[in-house]
Short mmCIF file of C-alpha atoms in Angstrom, two decimals:
data_model
loop_
_atom_site.label_atom_id
_atom_site.label_comp_id
_atom_site.label_asym_id
_atom_site.label_seq_id
_atom_site.Cartn_x
_atom_site.Cartn_y
_atom_site.Cartn_z
CA MET A 26 80.98 56.11 117.53
CA ALA A 27 78.03 54.36 119.25
CA ARG A 28 80.18 51.20 120.12
CA ILE A 29 82.85 53.57 121.45
CA PHE A 30 80.45 55.47 123.53
CA ARG A 31 79.20 52.18 125.14
CA ARG A 32 82.58 51.00 125.76
CA ASN A 33 83.67 53.82 127.71
CA PRO A 34 80.51 54.95 129.76
CA GLU A 35 82.46 56.46 132.42
CA LYS A 36 84.70 58.47 130.40
CA ASN A 37 81.53 59.99 128.52
CA LYS A 38 80.30 60.58 131.97
CA GLY A 39 83.18 62.82 132.96
CA LEU A 40 83.36 64.72 129.40
CA PHE A 41 79.24 65.35 130.02
CA ARG A 42 80.04 66.86 133.39
CA GLN A 43 82.77 68.83 132.13
CA TRP A 44 80.45 70.48 129.35
CA LEU A 45 77.73 71.06 132.15
CA LEU A 46 80.19 72.76 134.51
CA PRO A 47 80.39 76.14 132.63
CA LEU A 48 76.74 76.30 132.29
CA ALA A 49 76.00 75.32 136.03
CA LEU A 50 78.70 78.32 136.99
CA CYS A 51 77.02 80.44 134.75
CA LEU A 52 73.51 80.02 136.34
CA SER A 53 74.90 80.17 140.01
CA LEU A 54 76.54 83.12 139.41
CA ALA A 55 74.20 85.02 137.42
CA ALA A 56 71.12 84.47 139.99
CA PRO A 57 72.39 86.73 142.80
CA CYS A 58 73.43 89.39 140.08
CA ALA A 59 69.75 89.96 139.23
CA ALA A 60 69.28 92.39 141.63
CA LEU A 61 72.50 94.09 140.41
CA ALA A 62 71.14 94.40 136.99
CA VAL A 63 67.99 95.93 138.43
CA ASP A 64 69.92 98.39 140.46
CA ALA A 65 72.16 99.39 137.25
CA ALA A 66 69.11 99.95 135.26
CA ALA A 67 67.51 101.99 137.85
CA SER A 68 70.61 104.20 138.26
CA THR A 69 70.56 105.42 134.38
CA PRO A 70 69.24 109.07 133.82
CA SER A 71 66.07 107.91 132.20
CA ALA A 72 64.98 105.66 135.05
CA GLN A 73 65.64 108.49 137.67
CA THR A 74 63.66 110.79 135.40
CA ALA A 75 60.75 108.38 135.47
CA GLN A 76 61.01 107.94 139.01
CA ARG A 77 61.12 111.68 139.78
CA ALA A 78 57.91 112.13 137.64
CA ALA A 79 56.26 109.25 138.95
CA ALA A 80 56.97 110.38 142.59
CA THR A 81 55.59 113.96 141.82
CA ASP A 82 52.25 112.74 140.49
CA ALA A 83 51.91 110.22 143.27
CA GLY A 84 52.35 113.31 145.86
CA ALA A 85 49.57 115.34 143.93
CA SER A 86 47.22 112.73 144.06
CA LEU A 87 47.61 112.43 147.55
CA HIS A 88 47.40 116.02 148.47
CA ALA A 89 50.73 116.06 150.00
CA ALA A 90 52.58 119.32 151.09
CA PRO A 91 53.51 120.97 147.79
CA THR A 92 57.23 120.94 147.09
CA PRO A 93 59.26 123.55 144.64
CA ALA A 94 59.80 122.01 141.43
CA THR A 95 62.91 123.08 139.30
CA PRO A 96 61.53 124.32 135.87
CA ALA A 97 63.38 121.51 134.25
CA ALA A 98 61.85 118.83 136.35
CA SER A 99 58.39 120.35 135.93
CA GLN A 100 58.60 120.39 132.14
CA VAL A 101 59.82 116.67 131.74
CA PRO A 102 56.61 114.61 130.66
CA ALA A 103 56.27 111.27 132.80
CA VAL A 104 56.99 108.54 130.33
CA ALA A 105 56.01 104.94 131.38
CA ALA A 106 59.26 102.59 131.71
CA PRO A 107 59.07 99.60 129.44
CA GLN A 108 58.43 96.44 131.20
CA ASP A 109 60.27 93.09 130.44
CA ASN A 110 57.95 90.18 131.23
CA HIS A 111 60.89 87.73 130.57
CA PRO A 112 62.26 85.97 133.82
CA TRP A 113 65.51 86.78 135.27
CA TRP A 114 67.23 83.81 133.31
CA PHE A 115 66.14 84.47 129.98
CA TRP A 116 68.75 87.00 129.00
CA PRO A 117 71.83 85.28 130.27
CA LEU A 118 70.78 82.10 128.53
CA ALA A 119 69.99 84.22 125.24
CA LEU A 120 73.61 85.62 125.66
CA LEU A 121 75.10 82.28 126.29
CA GLY A 122 73.46 80.58 123.10
CA PHE A 123 74.28 83.71 120.88
CA CYS A 124 77.81 83.82 122.07
CA PHE A 125 78.43 80.04 121.61
CA ILE A 126 77.42 80.66 118.03
CA LEU A 127 79.58 84.00 117.81
CA GLY A 128 82.55 81.91 119.15
CA ILE A 129 82.24 79.40 116.46
CA ILE A 130 82.01 82.08 113.66
CA ALA A 131 84.94 84.02 115.18
CA VAL A 132 87.30 81.27 115.11
CA MET A 133 86.23 80.26 111.50
CA ALA A 134 86.73 83.67 110.32
CA GLY A 135 89.96 84.38 112.00
CA VAL A 136 88.76 87.65 113.93
CA GLY A 137 88.10 88.31 117.53
CA GLY A 138 84.87 87.97 119.56
CA GLY A 139 84.84 91.42 120.68
CA VAL A 140 84.57 93.02 117.08
CA LEU A 141 81.49 91.11 116.67
CA PHE A 142 80.24 90.85 120.14
CA VAL A 143 79.81 94.68 120.59
CA PRO A 144 77.87 95.73 117.56
CA LEU A 145 75.55 92.49 117.64
CA VAL A 146 74.80 92.66 121.30
CA SER A 147 74.14 96.34 121.36
CA GLY A 148 71.95 96.34 118.26
CA PHE A 149 69.76 93.11 118.95
CA PHE A 150 69.61 92.96 122.91
CA PRO A 151 68.06 95.41 125.19
CA PHE A 152 71.25 96.44 127.06
CA HIS A 153 72.64 100.03 127.46
CA LEU A 154 75.63 100.48 125.31
CA ASP A 155 78.14 101.01 128.60
CA PHE A 156 77.19 97.78 129.86
CA VAL A 157 77.73 96.08 126.29
CA ARG A 158 81.39 97.67 125.82
CA GLY A 159 82.44 96.70 129.51
CA ALA A 160 81.14 93.02 128.68
CA GLY A 161 82.99 93.36 125.23
CA LEU A 162 86.42 94.02 126.79
CA LEU A 163 86.08 91.36 129.13
CA VAL A 164 85.17 88.76 126.29
CA ALA A 165 88.29 89.71 124.27
CA LEU A 166 90.38 89.78 127.14
CA ALA A 167 89.23 86.17 128.18
CA GLY A 168 90.01 85.04 124.90
CA ALA A 169 93.61 86.54 124.88
CA LEU A 170 94.63 85.21 128.34
CA ALA A 171 93.73 81.74 127.35
CA ALA A 172 95.88 81.92 124.25
CA GLY A 173 98.70 83.87 125.55
CA PRO A 174 101.05 81.39 127.43
CA GLY A 175 100.88 79.10 124.48
CA LEU A 176 101.62 81.77 121.79
CA LEU A 177 104.65 83.04 123.91
CA ARG A 178 105.96 79.49 124.32
CA ARG A 179 105.96 78.61 120.63
CA ASN A 180 107.62 82.20 119.78
CA PHE A 181 104.63 83.38 118.04
CA ALA A 182 104.28 86.16 120.41
CA ASN A 183 107.24 88.36 120.77
CA LEU A 184 107.81 90.22 123.93
CA ARG A 185 110.25 92.79 122.42
CA LEU A 186 107.75 93.42 119.81
CA ALA A 187 104.71 93.55 122.08
CA LEU A 188 105.93 95.52 125.21
CA PRO A 189 106.46 98.75 123.26
CA VAL A 190 103.36 98.50 121.31
CA ALA A 191 101.30 97.47 124.83
CA LEU A 192 102.73 100.37 126.65
CA ILE A 193 101.27 103.07 124.03
CA ALA A 194 98.19 101.16 123.26
CA SER A 195 97.20 100.62 126.99
CA ALA A 196 97.73 103.98 128.06
CA CYS A 197 95.51 105.37 125.16
CA ALA A 198 92.94 102.47 125.77
CA ILE A 199 92.38 104.27 129.53
CA VAL A 200 91.83 107.43 127.62
CA GLY A 201 89.45 106.14 125.31
CA ALA A 202 87.51 104.21 128.10
CA MET A 203 87.15 107.52 129.94
CA LEU A 204 86.24 109.59 126.69
CA GLY A 205 83.70 106.60 125.80
CA LEU A 206 82.12 107.06 129.17
CA ALA A 207 82.00 110.77 129.24
CA LEU A 208 80.31 111.21 125.76
CA PRO A 209 76.64 110.99 125.09
CA THR A 210 75.42 107.60 124.27
CA ASP A 211 73.94 108.55 120.98
CA VAL A 212 77.41 109.97 119.86
CA VAL A 213 79.14 106.82 120.97
CA GLN A 214 76.67 104.87 118.96
CA THR A 215 77.20 106.81 115.59
CA CYS A 216 81.07 106.64 116.00
CA LEU A 217 80.80 102.99 116.85
CA GLY A 218 78.78 102.23 113.38
CA ALA A 219 81.17 104.31 111.52
CA VAL A 220 84.01 102.32 112.86
CA ILE A 221 82.47 98.79 112.30
CA LEU A 222 81.56 99.97 108.85
CA GLY A 223 85.19 101.00 108.23
CA ILE A 224 86.55 97.42 109.97
CA ALA A 225 84.17 95.50 107.40
CA VAL A 226 85.97 97.76 104.66
CA LEU A 227 89.46 96.99 106.19
CA LEU A 228 88.56 92.99 106.16
CA LEU A 229 87.24 93.17 102.54
CA VAL A 230 90.50 94.95 100.93
CA SER A 231 93.13 93.94 103.09
CA LYS A 232 95.32 91.00 102.04
CA ASN A 233 97.73 89.99 104.55
CA SER A 234 101.28 88.79 103.67
CA VAL A 235 102.58 85.79 105.18
CA ARG A 236 106.37 86.81 105.21
CA PRO A 237 106.88 90.46 104.49
CA VAL A 238 110.13 91.25 102.70
CA VAL A 239 112.18 93.68 104.90
CA THR A 240 115.58 94.57 103.38
CA LYS A 241 116.93 96.84 106.21
CA GLN A 242 115.58 97.45 109.82
CA ASP A 243 115.08 101.05 110.53
CA ALA A 244 116.86 102.83 113.51
CA VAL A 245 113.92 102.82 115.88
CA GLY A 246 113.15 99.03 115.56
CA LEU A 247 116.69 98.44 116.03
CA ALA A 248 117.06 100.44 119.15
CA LEU A 249 113.86 98.55 120.60
CA GLY A 250 115.11 95.20 119.79
CA MET A 251 112.31 94.31 117.25
CA ASN A 252 113.58 91.44 115.81
CA GLY A 253 113.61 87.75 116.39
CA VAL A 254 113.14 84.06 115.10
CA PHE A 255 110.51 81.51 115.00
CA LEU A 256 110.19 77.87 113.78
CA GLU A 257 107.58 77.38 111.04
CA PRO A 258 105.92 74.09 111.86
CA SER A 259 104.84 73.17 108.33
CA THR A 260 108.17 73.30 106.84
CA GLY A 261 110.56 73.14 109.96
CA GLU A 262 112.22 76.05 108.55
CA VAL A 263 113.73 78.77 111.08
CA VAL A 264 112.38 82.23 110.07
CA GLU A 265 114.18 85.53 111.12
CA TRP A 266 112.36 88.69 111.05
CA LYS A 267 112.79 92.23 111.74
CA THR A 268 110.43 95.32 111.54
CA HIS A 269 110.70 98.64 109.39
CA ARG A 270 108.52 101.75 109.39
CA THR A 271 108.37 101.23 113.23
CA LEU A 272 107.91 104.78 114.16
CA ALA A 273 104.79 105.08 111.72
CA GLY A 274 103.40 101.92 113.48
CA LEU A 275 103.52 102.97 116.85
CA LEU A 276 101.71 106.14 115.93
CA PHE A 277 98.72 104.11 114.71
CA PHE A 278 98.81 102.22 117.95
CA ILE A 279 97.83 105.28 119.50
CA ALA A 280 94.66 105.56 117.39
CA ILE A 281 93.84 101.87 117.89
CA GLY A 282 94.38 102.03 121.85
CA ILE A 283 91.96 104.89 121.73
CA MET A 284 89.32 102.97 119.78
CA ALA A 285 89.94 99.74 121.62
CA GLY A 286 88.95 101.53 125.38
CA MET A 287 86.18 103.75 123.46
CA PHE A 288 84.15 101.08 121.92
CA GLY A 289 85.24 97.76 123.55
CA LEU A 290 86.16 95.95 120.48
CA GLY A 291 89.61 94.68 121.48
CA ALA A 292 91.26 95.88 118.79
CA GLY A 293 92.77 92.84 117.27
CA TRP A 294 91.22 93.67 113.92
CA ALA A 295 93.58 96.57 113.51
CA ASN A 296 96.67 95.19 115.26
CA VAL A 297 97.43 92.50 112.64
CA PRO A 298 97.31 94.89 109.64
CA VAL A 299 99.74 97.30 111.07
CA LEU A 300 102.04 94.91 112.62
CA ASN A 301 102.18 92.63 109.19
CA LEU A 302 101.45 95.30 106.22
CA LEU A 303 103.01 98.22 107.78
CA MET A 304 105.83 97.00 109.96
CA GLY A 305 106.79 94.00 108.10
CA VAL A 306 106.37 91.34 110.96
CA PRO A 307 105.43 87.74 109.42
CA LEU A 308 101.77 86.91 109.66
CA LYS A 309 102.02 84.12 112.39
CA VAL A 310 104.19 86.43 114.59
CA ALA A 311 101.78 89.36 113.98
CA VAL A 312 98.61 87.26 114.71
CA GLY A 313 100.33 85.94 118.04
CA THR A 314 101.68 89.33 119.10
CA SER A 315 98.31 90.83 118.45
CA LYS A 316 96.42 88.08 120.67
CA PHE A 317 99.00 88.61 123.50
CA LEU A 318 98.58 92.40 123.23
CA LEU A 319 94.84 92.22 123.80
CA SER A 320 95.56 90.78 127.44
CA ILE A 321 97.48 94.01 128.29
CA THR A 322 95.39 96.76 126.27
CA ASP A 323 91.90 95.40 127.33
CA THR A 324 92.88 94.89 130.98
CA SER A 325 93.64 98.56 130.99
CA ALA A 326 90.46 99.64 129.69
CA ALA A 327 88.36 96.99 131.48
CA TRP A 328 89.68 98.47 134.83
CA VAL A 329 88.00 102.01 133.80
CA TYR A 330 84.32 100.41 133.06
CA LEU A 331 84.75 98.24 136.24
CA ASN A 332 85.49 101.37 138.34
CA GLN A 333 82.27 103.05 136.91
CA GLY A 334 80.21 100.17 137.44
CA CYS A 335 79.75 99.20 133.88
CA VAL A 336 80.59 95.53 133.90
CA ILE A 337 77.40 93.39 135.24
CA PRO A 338 78.24 89.62 135.80
CA LEU A 339 74.81 88.93 134.53
CA MET A 340 75.96 89.91 131.04
CA ALA A 341 79.89 89.04 131.14
CA ILE A 342 79.69 85.43 132.74
CA PRO A 343 77.48 83.93 129.88
CA SER A 344 78.98 85.92 127.29
CA ILE A 345 82.75 84.69 128.23
CA VAL A 346 81.43 80.94 128.70
CA GLY A 347 79.48 81.07 125.66
CA LEU A 348 82.21 82.56 123.42
CA MET A 349 84.97 80.14 124.98
CA LEU A 350 82.74 77.02 124.14
CA GLY A 351 82.23 78.12 120.89
CA SER A 352 85.66 78.63 120.11
CA VAL A 353 86.41 75.13 121.07
CA VAL A 354 83.67 73.96 118.57
CA GLY A 355 84.91 76.44 115.96
CA VAL A 356 88.56 74.66 116.28
CA ARG A 357 87.20 71.25 115.43
CA LEU A 358 85.06 72.61 112.58
CA LEU A 359 87.74 74.81 111.01
CA ALA A 360 89.08 71.88 109.19
CA LYS A 361 85.62 71.04 107.48
CA ALA A 362 84.68 74.47 106.67
CA LYS A 363 85.42 76.98 103.97
CA PRO A 364 87.11 79.92 105.55
CA LYS A 365 86.64 82.15 102.48
CA PHE A 366 82.85 81.77 102.71
CA ILE A 367 82.91 82.39 106.52
CA ARG A 368 85.06 85.38 106.24
CA TYR A 369 82.72 87.16 103.62
CA MET A 370 79.74 86.17 105.54
CA VAL A 371 81.10 88.10 108.68
CA ILE A 372 81.97 90.99 106.59
CA ILE A 373 77.94 90.94 105.37
CA VAL A 374 77.24 90.92 109.11
CA LEU A 375 79.45 93.65 109.98
CA PHE A 376 78.28 95.95 107.35
CA PHE A 377 74.75 95.07 108.67
CA SER A 378 75.55 95.82 112.19
CA GLY A 379 77.34 98.75 111.57
CA ALA A 380 74.74 100.15 109.57
CA LYS A 381 72.14 99.43 112.35
CA ALA A 382 74.29 101.14 115.02
CA LEU A 383 74.85 104.13 112.85
CA MET A 384 71.09 104.49 112.40
CA LYS A 385 70.53 104.18 116.09
CA GLY A 386 73.13 106.56 116.95
CA LEU A 387 71.41 108.99 114.39
CA GLY A 388 67.98 108.39 115.84
CA TRP A 389 66.56 106.81 112.24
#
């Protein structure tokens, strides 16, 4: 390896610059956004309450003209806002490194980055849950957009299967995003913890079927044209498939879309079991179509968070760059790692983060 490195110095310099480019882009774009993060933090209700209380105390000390205060404002005690002594670049770099490791684990465990990003970042980073959910949707969206064209080219993502499902899931994701932003944060945090624990149980007990047996296609699937063929690369066999229990699967995607928008999880964890186990789609087509679905579903929910100012580049850019770089490394390590061990490790992490989110929402 050392001999090869010395033999091709120019090639290795170009490779080094290619790896440094995302990091430089992250830092250069995050610096102007520090003021945006401060403004967003100052616009939260708790910060506004503290500012009003501080202004009232300052006015009293200067013997200014008294102003009538409302009963609610006069009863609010002045609480000192917590001070963060870290420089502005500390949290972006911490997110970059954290998401890099997260991307490696997500690829080797076969789960999406969003389902790990939201509970872990909300539990261990001092960010508001709304900002974490907005960044989580963009993290899942970035991975889906990167994988979508290749999956369609190989017929692993089927448009006839994806478009009816995407229409239902994306419309419900908008409803879920609006509902998540309207509810109190502690309620959303409690529901998030319960959902993460449910996802961990689902990953623990679900056994995907590589090629489900579908003897007869139902009328709904036949009318929507949910069938197709794909080439199995390992055997060179042309596989034909069709769906059954299509109506029940479409109804499930109503709940999946609402949860995707409400919690910013991406919903790939639920798409694959419904497509594969319930509707009878082969596993490779279910995984590919699910990845393609995220590029539509998450876009709809992400616009709601963008419109409400819940997407901060200071968080989103390091998270996306770190997760995509980690995914590249995870693909290379996939052949050497033991996926079963990684899968159980992710399940344990999900149980821990789900319990932490649930306790945080309940105030324990």
